[in-house]
CSV table of C-alpha atoms and ligand atoms in Angstrom, one decimal:
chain,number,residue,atom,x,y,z
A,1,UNK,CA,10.9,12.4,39.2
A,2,UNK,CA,7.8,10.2,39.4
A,3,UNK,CA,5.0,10.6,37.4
A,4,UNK,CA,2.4,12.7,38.9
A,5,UNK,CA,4.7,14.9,41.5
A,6,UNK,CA,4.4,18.6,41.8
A,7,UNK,CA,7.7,19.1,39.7
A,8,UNK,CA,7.1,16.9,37.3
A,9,UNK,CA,3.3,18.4,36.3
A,10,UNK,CA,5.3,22.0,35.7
A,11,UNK,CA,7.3,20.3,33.1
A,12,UNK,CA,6.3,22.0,29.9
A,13,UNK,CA,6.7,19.6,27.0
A,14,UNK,CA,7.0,20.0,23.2
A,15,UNK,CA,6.6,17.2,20.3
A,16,UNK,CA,7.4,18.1,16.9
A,17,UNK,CA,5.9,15.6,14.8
A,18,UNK,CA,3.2,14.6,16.7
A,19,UNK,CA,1.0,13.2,13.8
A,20,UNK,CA,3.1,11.0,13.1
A,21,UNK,CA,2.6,7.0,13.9
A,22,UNK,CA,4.3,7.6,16.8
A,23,UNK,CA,3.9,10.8,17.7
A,24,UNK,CA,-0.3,9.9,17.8
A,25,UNK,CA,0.3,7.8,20.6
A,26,UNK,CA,2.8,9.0,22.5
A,27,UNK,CA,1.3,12.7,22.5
A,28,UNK,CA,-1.6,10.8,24.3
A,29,UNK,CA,0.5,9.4,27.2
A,30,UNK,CA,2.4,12.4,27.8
A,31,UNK,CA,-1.1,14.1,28.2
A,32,UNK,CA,-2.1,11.8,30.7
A,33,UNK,CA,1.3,11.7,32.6
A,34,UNK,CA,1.9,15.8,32.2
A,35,UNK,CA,-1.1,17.1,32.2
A,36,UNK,CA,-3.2,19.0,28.9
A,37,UNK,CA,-1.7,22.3,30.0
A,38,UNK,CA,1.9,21.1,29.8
A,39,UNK,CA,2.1,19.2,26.3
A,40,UNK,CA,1.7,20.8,22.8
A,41,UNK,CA,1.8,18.5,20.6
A,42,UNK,CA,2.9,20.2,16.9
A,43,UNK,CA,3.0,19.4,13.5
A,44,UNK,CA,3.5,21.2,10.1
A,45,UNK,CA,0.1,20.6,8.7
A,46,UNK,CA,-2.7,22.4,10.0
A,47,UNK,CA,-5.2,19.3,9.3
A,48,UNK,CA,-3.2,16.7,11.3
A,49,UNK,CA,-3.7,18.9,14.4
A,50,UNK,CA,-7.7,18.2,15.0
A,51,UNK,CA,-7.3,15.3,16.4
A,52,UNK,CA,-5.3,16.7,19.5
A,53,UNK,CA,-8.2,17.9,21.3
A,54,UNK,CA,-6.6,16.2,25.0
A,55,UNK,CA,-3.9,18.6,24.6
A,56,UNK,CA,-2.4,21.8,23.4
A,57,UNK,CA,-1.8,22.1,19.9
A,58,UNK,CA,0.5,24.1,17.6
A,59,UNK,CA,1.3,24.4,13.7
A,60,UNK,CA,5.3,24.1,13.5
A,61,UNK,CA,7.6,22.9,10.8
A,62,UNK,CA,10.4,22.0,12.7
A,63,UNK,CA,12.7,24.0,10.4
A,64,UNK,CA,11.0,26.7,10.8
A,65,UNK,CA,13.9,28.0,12.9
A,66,UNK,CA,12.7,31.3,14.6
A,67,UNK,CA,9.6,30.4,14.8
A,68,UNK,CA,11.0,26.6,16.9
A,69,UNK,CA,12.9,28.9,19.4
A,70,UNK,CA,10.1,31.7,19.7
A,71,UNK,CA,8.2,28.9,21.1
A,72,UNK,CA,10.8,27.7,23.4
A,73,UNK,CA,11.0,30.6,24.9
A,74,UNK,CA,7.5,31.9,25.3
A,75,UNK,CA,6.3,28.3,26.9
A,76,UNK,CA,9.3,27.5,28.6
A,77,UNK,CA,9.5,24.4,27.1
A,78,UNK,CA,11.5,22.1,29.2
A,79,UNK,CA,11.4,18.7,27.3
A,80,UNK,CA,11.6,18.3,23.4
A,81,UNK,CA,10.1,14.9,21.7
A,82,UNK,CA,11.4,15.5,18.2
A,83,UNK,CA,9.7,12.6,15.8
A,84,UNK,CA,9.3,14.7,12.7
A,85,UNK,CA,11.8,12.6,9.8
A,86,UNK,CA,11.2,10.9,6.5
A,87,UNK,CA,10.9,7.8,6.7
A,88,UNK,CA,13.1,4.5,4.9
A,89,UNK,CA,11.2,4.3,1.6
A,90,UNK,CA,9.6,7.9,1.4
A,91,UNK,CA,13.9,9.1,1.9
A,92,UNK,CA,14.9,6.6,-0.9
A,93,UNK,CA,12.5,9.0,-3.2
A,94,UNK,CA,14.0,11.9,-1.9
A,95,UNK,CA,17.5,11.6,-0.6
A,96,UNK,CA,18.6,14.8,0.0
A,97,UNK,CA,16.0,16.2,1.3
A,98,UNK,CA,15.5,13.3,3.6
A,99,UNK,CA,18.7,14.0,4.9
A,100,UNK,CA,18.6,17.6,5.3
A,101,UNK,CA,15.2,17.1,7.0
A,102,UNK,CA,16.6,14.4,9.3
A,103,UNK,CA,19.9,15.7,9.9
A,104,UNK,CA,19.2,20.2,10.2
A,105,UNK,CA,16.3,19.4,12.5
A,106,UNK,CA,18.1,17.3,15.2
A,107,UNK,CA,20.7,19.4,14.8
A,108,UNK,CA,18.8,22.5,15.6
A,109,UNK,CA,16.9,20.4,18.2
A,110,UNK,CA,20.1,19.9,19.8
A,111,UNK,CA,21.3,23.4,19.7
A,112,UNK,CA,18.2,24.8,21.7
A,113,UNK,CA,18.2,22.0,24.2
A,114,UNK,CA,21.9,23.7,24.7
A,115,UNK,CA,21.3,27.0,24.9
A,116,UNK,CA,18.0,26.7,26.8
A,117,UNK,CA,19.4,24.2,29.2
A,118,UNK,CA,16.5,22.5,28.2
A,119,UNK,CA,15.7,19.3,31.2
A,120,UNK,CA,15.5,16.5,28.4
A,121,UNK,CA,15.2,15.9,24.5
A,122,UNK,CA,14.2,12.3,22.9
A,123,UNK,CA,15.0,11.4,19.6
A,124,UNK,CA,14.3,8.1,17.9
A,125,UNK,CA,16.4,6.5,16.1
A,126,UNK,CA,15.7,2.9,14.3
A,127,UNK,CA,17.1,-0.7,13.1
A,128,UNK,CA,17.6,1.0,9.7
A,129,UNK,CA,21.5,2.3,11.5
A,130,UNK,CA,22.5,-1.5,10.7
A,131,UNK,CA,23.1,-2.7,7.3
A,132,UNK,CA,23.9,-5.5,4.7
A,133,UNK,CA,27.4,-6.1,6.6
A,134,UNK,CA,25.8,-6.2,10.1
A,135,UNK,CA,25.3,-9.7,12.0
A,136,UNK,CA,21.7,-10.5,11.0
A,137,UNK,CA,20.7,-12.4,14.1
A,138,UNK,CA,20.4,-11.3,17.6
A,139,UNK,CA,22.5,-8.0,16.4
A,140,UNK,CA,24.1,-6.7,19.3
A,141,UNK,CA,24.5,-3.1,20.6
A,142,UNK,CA,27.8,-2.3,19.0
A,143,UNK,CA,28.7,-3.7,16.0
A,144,UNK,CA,29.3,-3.0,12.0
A,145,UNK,CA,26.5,-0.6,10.8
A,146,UNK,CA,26.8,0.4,7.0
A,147,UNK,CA,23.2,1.3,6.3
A,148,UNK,CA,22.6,2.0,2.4
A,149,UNK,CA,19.2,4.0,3.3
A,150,UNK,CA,19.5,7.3,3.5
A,151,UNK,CA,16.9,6.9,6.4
A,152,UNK,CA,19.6,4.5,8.1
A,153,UNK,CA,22.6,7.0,7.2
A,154,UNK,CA,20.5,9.6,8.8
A,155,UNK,CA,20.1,7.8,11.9
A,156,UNK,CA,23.5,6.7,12.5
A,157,UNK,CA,24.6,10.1,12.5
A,158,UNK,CA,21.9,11.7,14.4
A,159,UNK,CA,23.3,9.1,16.9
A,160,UNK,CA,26.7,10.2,16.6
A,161,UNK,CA,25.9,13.7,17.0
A,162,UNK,CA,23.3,12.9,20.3
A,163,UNK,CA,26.3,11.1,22.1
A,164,UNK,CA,28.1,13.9,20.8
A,165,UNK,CA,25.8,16.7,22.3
A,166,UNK,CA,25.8,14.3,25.7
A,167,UNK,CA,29.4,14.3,26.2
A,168,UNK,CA,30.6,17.8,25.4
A,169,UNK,CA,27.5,19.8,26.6
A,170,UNK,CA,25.6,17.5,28.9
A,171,UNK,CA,22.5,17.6,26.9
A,172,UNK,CA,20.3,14.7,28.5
A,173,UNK,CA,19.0,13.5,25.0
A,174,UNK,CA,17.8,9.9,25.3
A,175,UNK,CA,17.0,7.1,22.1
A,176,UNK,CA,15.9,4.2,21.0
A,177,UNK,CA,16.3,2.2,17.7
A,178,UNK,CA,13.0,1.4,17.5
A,179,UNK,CA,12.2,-1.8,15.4
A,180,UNK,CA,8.7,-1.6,12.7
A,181,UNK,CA,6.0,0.1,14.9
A,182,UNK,CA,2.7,-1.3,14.6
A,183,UNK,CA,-0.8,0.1,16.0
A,184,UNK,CA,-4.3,0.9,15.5
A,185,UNK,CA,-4.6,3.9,16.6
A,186,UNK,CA,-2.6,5.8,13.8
A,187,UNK,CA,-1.3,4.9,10.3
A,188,UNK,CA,2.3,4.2,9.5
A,189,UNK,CA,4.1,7.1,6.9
A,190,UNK,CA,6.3,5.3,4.8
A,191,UNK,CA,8.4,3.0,6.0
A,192,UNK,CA,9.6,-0.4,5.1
A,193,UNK,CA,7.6,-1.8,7.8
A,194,UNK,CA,4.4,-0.5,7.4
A,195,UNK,CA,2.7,-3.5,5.6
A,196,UNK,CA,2.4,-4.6,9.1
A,197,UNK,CA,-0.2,-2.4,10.3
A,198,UNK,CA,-2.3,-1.9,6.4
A,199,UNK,CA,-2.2,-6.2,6.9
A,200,UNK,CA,-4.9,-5.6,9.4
A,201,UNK,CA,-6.8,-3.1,7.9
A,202,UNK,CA,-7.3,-5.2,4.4
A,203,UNK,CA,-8.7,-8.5,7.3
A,204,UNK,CA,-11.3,-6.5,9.1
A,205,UNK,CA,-12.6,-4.7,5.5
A,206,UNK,CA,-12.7,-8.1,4.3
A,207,UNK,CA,-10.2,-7.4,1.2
A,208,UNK,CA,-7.3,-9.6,0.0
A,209,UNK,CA,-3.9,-8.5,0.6
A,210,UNK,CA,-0.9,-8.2,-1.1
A,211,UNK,CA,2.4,-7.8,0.5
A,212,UNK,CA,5.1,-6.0,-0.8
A,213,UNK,CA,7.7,-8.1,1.1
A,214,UNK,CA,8.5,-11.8,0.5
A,215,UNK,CA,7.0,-14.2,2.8
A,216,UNK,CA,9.9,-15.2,4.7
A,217,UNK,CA,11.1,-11.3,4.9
A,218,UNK,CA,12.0,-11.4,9.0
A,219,UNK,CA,11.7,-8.4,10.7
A,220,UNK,CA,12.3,-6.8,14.2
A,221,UNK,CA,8.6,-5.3,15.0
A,222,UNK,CA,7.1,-3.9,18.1
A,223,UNK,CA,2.8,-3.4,19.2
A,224,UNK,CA,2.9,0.5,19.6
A,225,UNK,CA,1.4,-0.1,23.8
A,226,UNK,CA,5.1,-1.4,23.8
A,227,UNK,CA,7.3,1.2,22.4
A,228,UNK,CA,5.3,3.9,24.2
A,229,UNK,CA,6.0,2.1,27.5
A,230,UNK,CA,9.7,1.6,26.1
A,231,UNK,CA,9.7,5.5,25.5
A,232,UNK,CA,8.4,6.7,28.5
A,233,UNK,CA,10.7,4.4,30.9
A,234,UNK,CA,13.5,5.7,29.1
A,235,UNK,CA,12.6,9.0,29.5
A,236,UNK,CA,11.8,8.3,33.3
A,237,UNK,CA,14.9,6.4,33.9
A,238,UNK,CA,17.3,8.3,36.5
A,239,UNK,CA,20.2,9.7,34.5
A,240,UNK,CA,22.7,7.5,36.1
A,241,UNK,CA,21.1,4.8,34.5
A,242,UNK,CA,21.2,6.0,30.8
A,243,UNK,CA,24.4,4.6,30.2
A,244,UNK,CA,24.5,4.6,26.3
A,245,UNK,CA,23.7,8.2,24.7
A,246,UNK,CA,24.0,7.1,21.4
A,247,UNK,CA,20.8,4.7,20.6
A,248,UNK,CA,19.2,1.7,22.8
A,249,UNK,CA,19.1,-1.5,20.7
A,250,UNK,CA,15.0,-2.3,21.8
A,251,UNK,CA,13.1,-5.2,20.6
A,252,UNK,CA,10.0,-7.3,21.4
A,253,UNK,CA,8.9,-10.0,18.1
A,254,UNK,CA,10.5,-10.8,14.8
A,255,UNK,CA,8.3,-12.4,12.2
A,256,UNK,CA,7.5,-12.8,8.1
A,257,UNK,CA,4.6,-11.8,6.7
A,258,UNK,CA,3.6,-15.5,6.4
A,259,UNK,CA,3.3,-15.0,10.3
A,260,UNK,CA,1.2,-12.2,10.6
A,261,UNK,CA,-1.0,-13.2,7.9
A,262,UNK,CA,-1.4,-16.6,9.8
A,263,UNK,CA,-1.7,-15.1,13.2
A,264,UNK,CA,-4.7,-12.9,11.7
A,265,UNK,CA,-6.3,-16.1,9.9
A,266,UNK,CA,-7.0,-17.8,13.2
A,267,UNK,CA,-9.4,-14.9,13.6
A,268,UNK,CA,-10.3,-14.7,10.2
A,269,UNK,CA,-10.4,-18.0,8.5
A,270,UNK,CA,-11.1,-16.6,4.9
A,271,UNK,CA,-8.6,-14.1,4.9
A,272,UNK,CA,-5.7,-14.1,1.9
A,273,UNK,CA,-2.4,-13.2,0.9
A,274,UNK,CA,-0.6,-12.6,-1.9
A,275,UNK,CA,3.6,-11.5,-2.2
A,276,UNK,CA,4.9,-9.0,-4.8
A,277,UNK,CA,7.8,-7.5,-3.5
A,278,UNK,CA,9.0,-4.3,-4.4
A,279,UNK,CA,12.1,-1.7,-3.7
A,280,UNK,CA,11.1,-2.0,0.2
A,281,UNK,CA,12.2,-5.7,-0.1
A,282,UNK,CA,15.8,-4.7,-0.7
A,283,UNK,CA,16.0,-2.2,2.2
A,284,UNK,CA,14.4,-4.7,4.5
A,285,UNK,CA,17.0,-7.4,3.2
A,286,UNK,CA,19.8,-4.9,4.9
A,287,UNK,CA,18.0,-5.2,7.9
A,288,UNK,CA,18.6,-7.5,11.0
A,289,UNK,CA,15.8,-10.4,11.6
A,290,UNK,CA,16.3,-10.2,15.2
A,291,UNK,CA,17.9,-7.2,18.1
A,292,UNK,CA,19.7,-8.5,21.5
A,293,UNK,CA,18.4,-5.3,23.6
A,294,UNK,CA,19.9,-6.7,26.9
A,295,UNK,CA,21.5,-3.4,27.7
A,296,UNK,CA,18.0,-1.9,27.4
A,297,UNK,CA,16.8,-4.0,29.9
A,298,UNK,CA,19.8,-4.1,31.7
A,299,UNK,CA,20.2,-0.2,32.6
A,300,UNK,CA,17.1,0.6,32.6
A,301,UNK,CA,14.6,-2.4,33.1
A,302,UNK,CA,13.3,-2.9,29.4
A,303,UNK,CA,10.7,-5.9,29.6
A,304,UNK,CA,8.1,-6.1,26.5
A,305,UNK,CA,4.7,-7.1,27.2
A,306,UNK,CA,3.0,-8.4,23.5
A,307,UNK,CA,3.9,-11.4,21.6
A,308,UNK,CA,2.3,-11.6,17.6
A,309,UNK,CA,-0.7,-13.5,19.0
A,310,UNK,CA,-1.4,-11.2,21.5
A,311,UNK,CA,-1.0,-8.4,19.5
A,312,UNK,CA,-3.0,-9.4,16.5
A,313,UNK,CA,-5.9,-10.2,18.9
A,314,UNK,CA,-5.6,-6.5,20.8
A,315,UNK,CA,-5.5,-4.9,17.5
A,316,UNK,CA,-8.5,-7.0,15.8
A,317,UNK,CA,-10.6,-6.1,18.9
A,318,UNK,CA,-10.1,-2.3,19.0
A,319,UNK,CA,-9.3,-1.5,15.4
A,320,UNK,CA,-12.6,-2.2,13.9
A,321,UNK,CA,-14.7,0.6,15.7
A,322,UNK,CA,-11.1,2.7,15.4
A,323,UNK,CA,-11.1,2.8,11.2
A,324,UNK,CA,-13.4,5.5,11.2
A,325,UNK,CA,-11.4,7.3,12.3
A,326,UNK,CA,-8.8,7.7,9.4
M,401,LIG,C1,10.6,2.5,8.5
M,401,LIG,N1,8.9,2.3,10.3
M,401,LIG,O1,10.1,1.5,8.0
M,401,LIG,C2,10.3,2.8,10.0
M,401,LIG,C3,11.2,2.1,10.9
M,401,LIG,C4,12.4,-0.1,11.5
M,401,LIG,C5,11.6,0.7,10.5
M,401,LIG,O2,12.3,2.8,11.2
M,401,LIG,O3,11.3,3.3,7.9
């Protein structure tokens, strides 16, 4: 369907999670594709909801199970964006209820997209399925994945159980292993990654900062403008063209935190850094440096838009009048 036909604005559409990094952005576009009638964007804490004033809005806890499908059913929700999972680090503090979060909630997702013959469901996965085993550079679409985060164990087996969904029910559930997300317009939630976005944040206030990954610590990332387009053209791809119903390898930039920091020094020349690495420095060591996504942009026309320069200069232009915000 294209965007903006008759069908396509009577497609009712539920995110769970949507204060999330992600789920801050991408309830947005979906508002402005779908229309404010036709997205409620949902989350388990009251607070987080306020700032959804472009759409519909709804206090859920995705494992909340009666109260997930009396929704369903009383909005005829068509599409399901569930983003609502602990993250790498956060999950290493609390493995088992990082997986039972993780793992009952797709689960359940999956389940009601079944029985409600629901049109689509996305689900994201991340890098964090590969591991210390995995080849580190250009990692291809199928390969060894051994992930020692419960995070990554998470998401390998949500992907097993989406392809598994796809094949013996026909649930259209689409996903991408997204690499570190970075934007200004929302605040990371404990990840491995996220020293990429507070980097910025510590520039424009002026304030040294101190990285909790070694300089040379590579990393897949990705500006957020990219993975929502990413998302979206998934999403909007004709089925015939989805061919892998586990998880899309997707990538855009790899770089250290040597790089960002000098990327963001052109613009601000007294800006400093300092390294002391932590436990997030051994789960980004499992992790690849770099992702071939040629499928992605094979089957479905994946082309990224933002290199590091051009992203540090978007986000130092807009994030400044943006901090009030959080
Ligand atoms: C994390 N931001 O750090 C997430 C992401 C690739 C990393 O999945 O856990």
């Amino acid at each position: 369907m294209d965007p903006g036909s008759v069908i396509y604005l009577m497609e009712r559409i539920l995110i769970i999670g949507s204060a999330g990094q992600l789920g801050s952005e991408l309830s947005l576009a979906l508002t402005e594709i779908y229309g404010s009638d036709n997205v409620i964007a949902s989350d388990i804490n009251p607070g987080n909801l306020k700032k959804f004033d472009f759409c519909r809005t709804q206090v859920l806890d995705v494992m909340d199970k009666e109260k997930v499908r009396k929704l369903i059913q009383e909005e005829n929700v068509k599409q399901i964006y569930h983003l609502a999972a602990v993250l790498s680090a956060t999950g290493e503090k609390n493995p088992l209820f990082a997986w039972h979060l993780n793992m009952e909630s797709l689960l359940f997702i999956l389940e009601l997209a079944k029985e409600f013959n629901m049109d689509k469901v996305y689900w994201p996965s991340s890098i964090a399925v590969f591991g210390p085993n995995t080849p580190k550079v250009n990692t291809p679409q199928y390969c060894v994945k051994e992930p020692n985060t419960v995070y990554g164990i998470s998401k390998q087996a949500g992907e097993r159980w989406c392809e598994y969904y796809f094949q013996k029910f026909g649930v259209d559930v689409r996903s991408l292993r997204y690499p570190g997300l970075i934007g200004y317009k929302s605040l990371p939630g404990g990840g491995t990654t996220d020293y990429a976005v507070d980097i910025y944040h510590k520039a424009i206030a002026g304030e040294h900062f101190v990285s909790f990954l070694k300089e040379d610590s590579y990393l897949p990332m990705m500006y957020m403008p990219d993975a929502i387009k990413a998302t979206l053209d998934l999403m909007h791809a004709p089925k015939e063209k989805v061919k892998i119903r586990s998880s899309y390898n997707l990538a855009a930039i790899s770089f250290s935190p040597k790089e960002i920091f000098e990327s963001i020094k052109k613009h601000y020349p007294n800006f400093t850094i300092g390294y002391e690495p932590d436990f997030r420095q051994a789960i980004a060591d499992s992790w690849p440096d770099s992702i071939d996504d040629s499928r992605s942009r094979e089957d479905w026309g994946w082309k990224h838009d933002y290199d590091l320069g051009k992203m540090t200069a978007d986000i130092l232009t807009n994030l400044p009048e943006y901090m009030v915000n959080f």
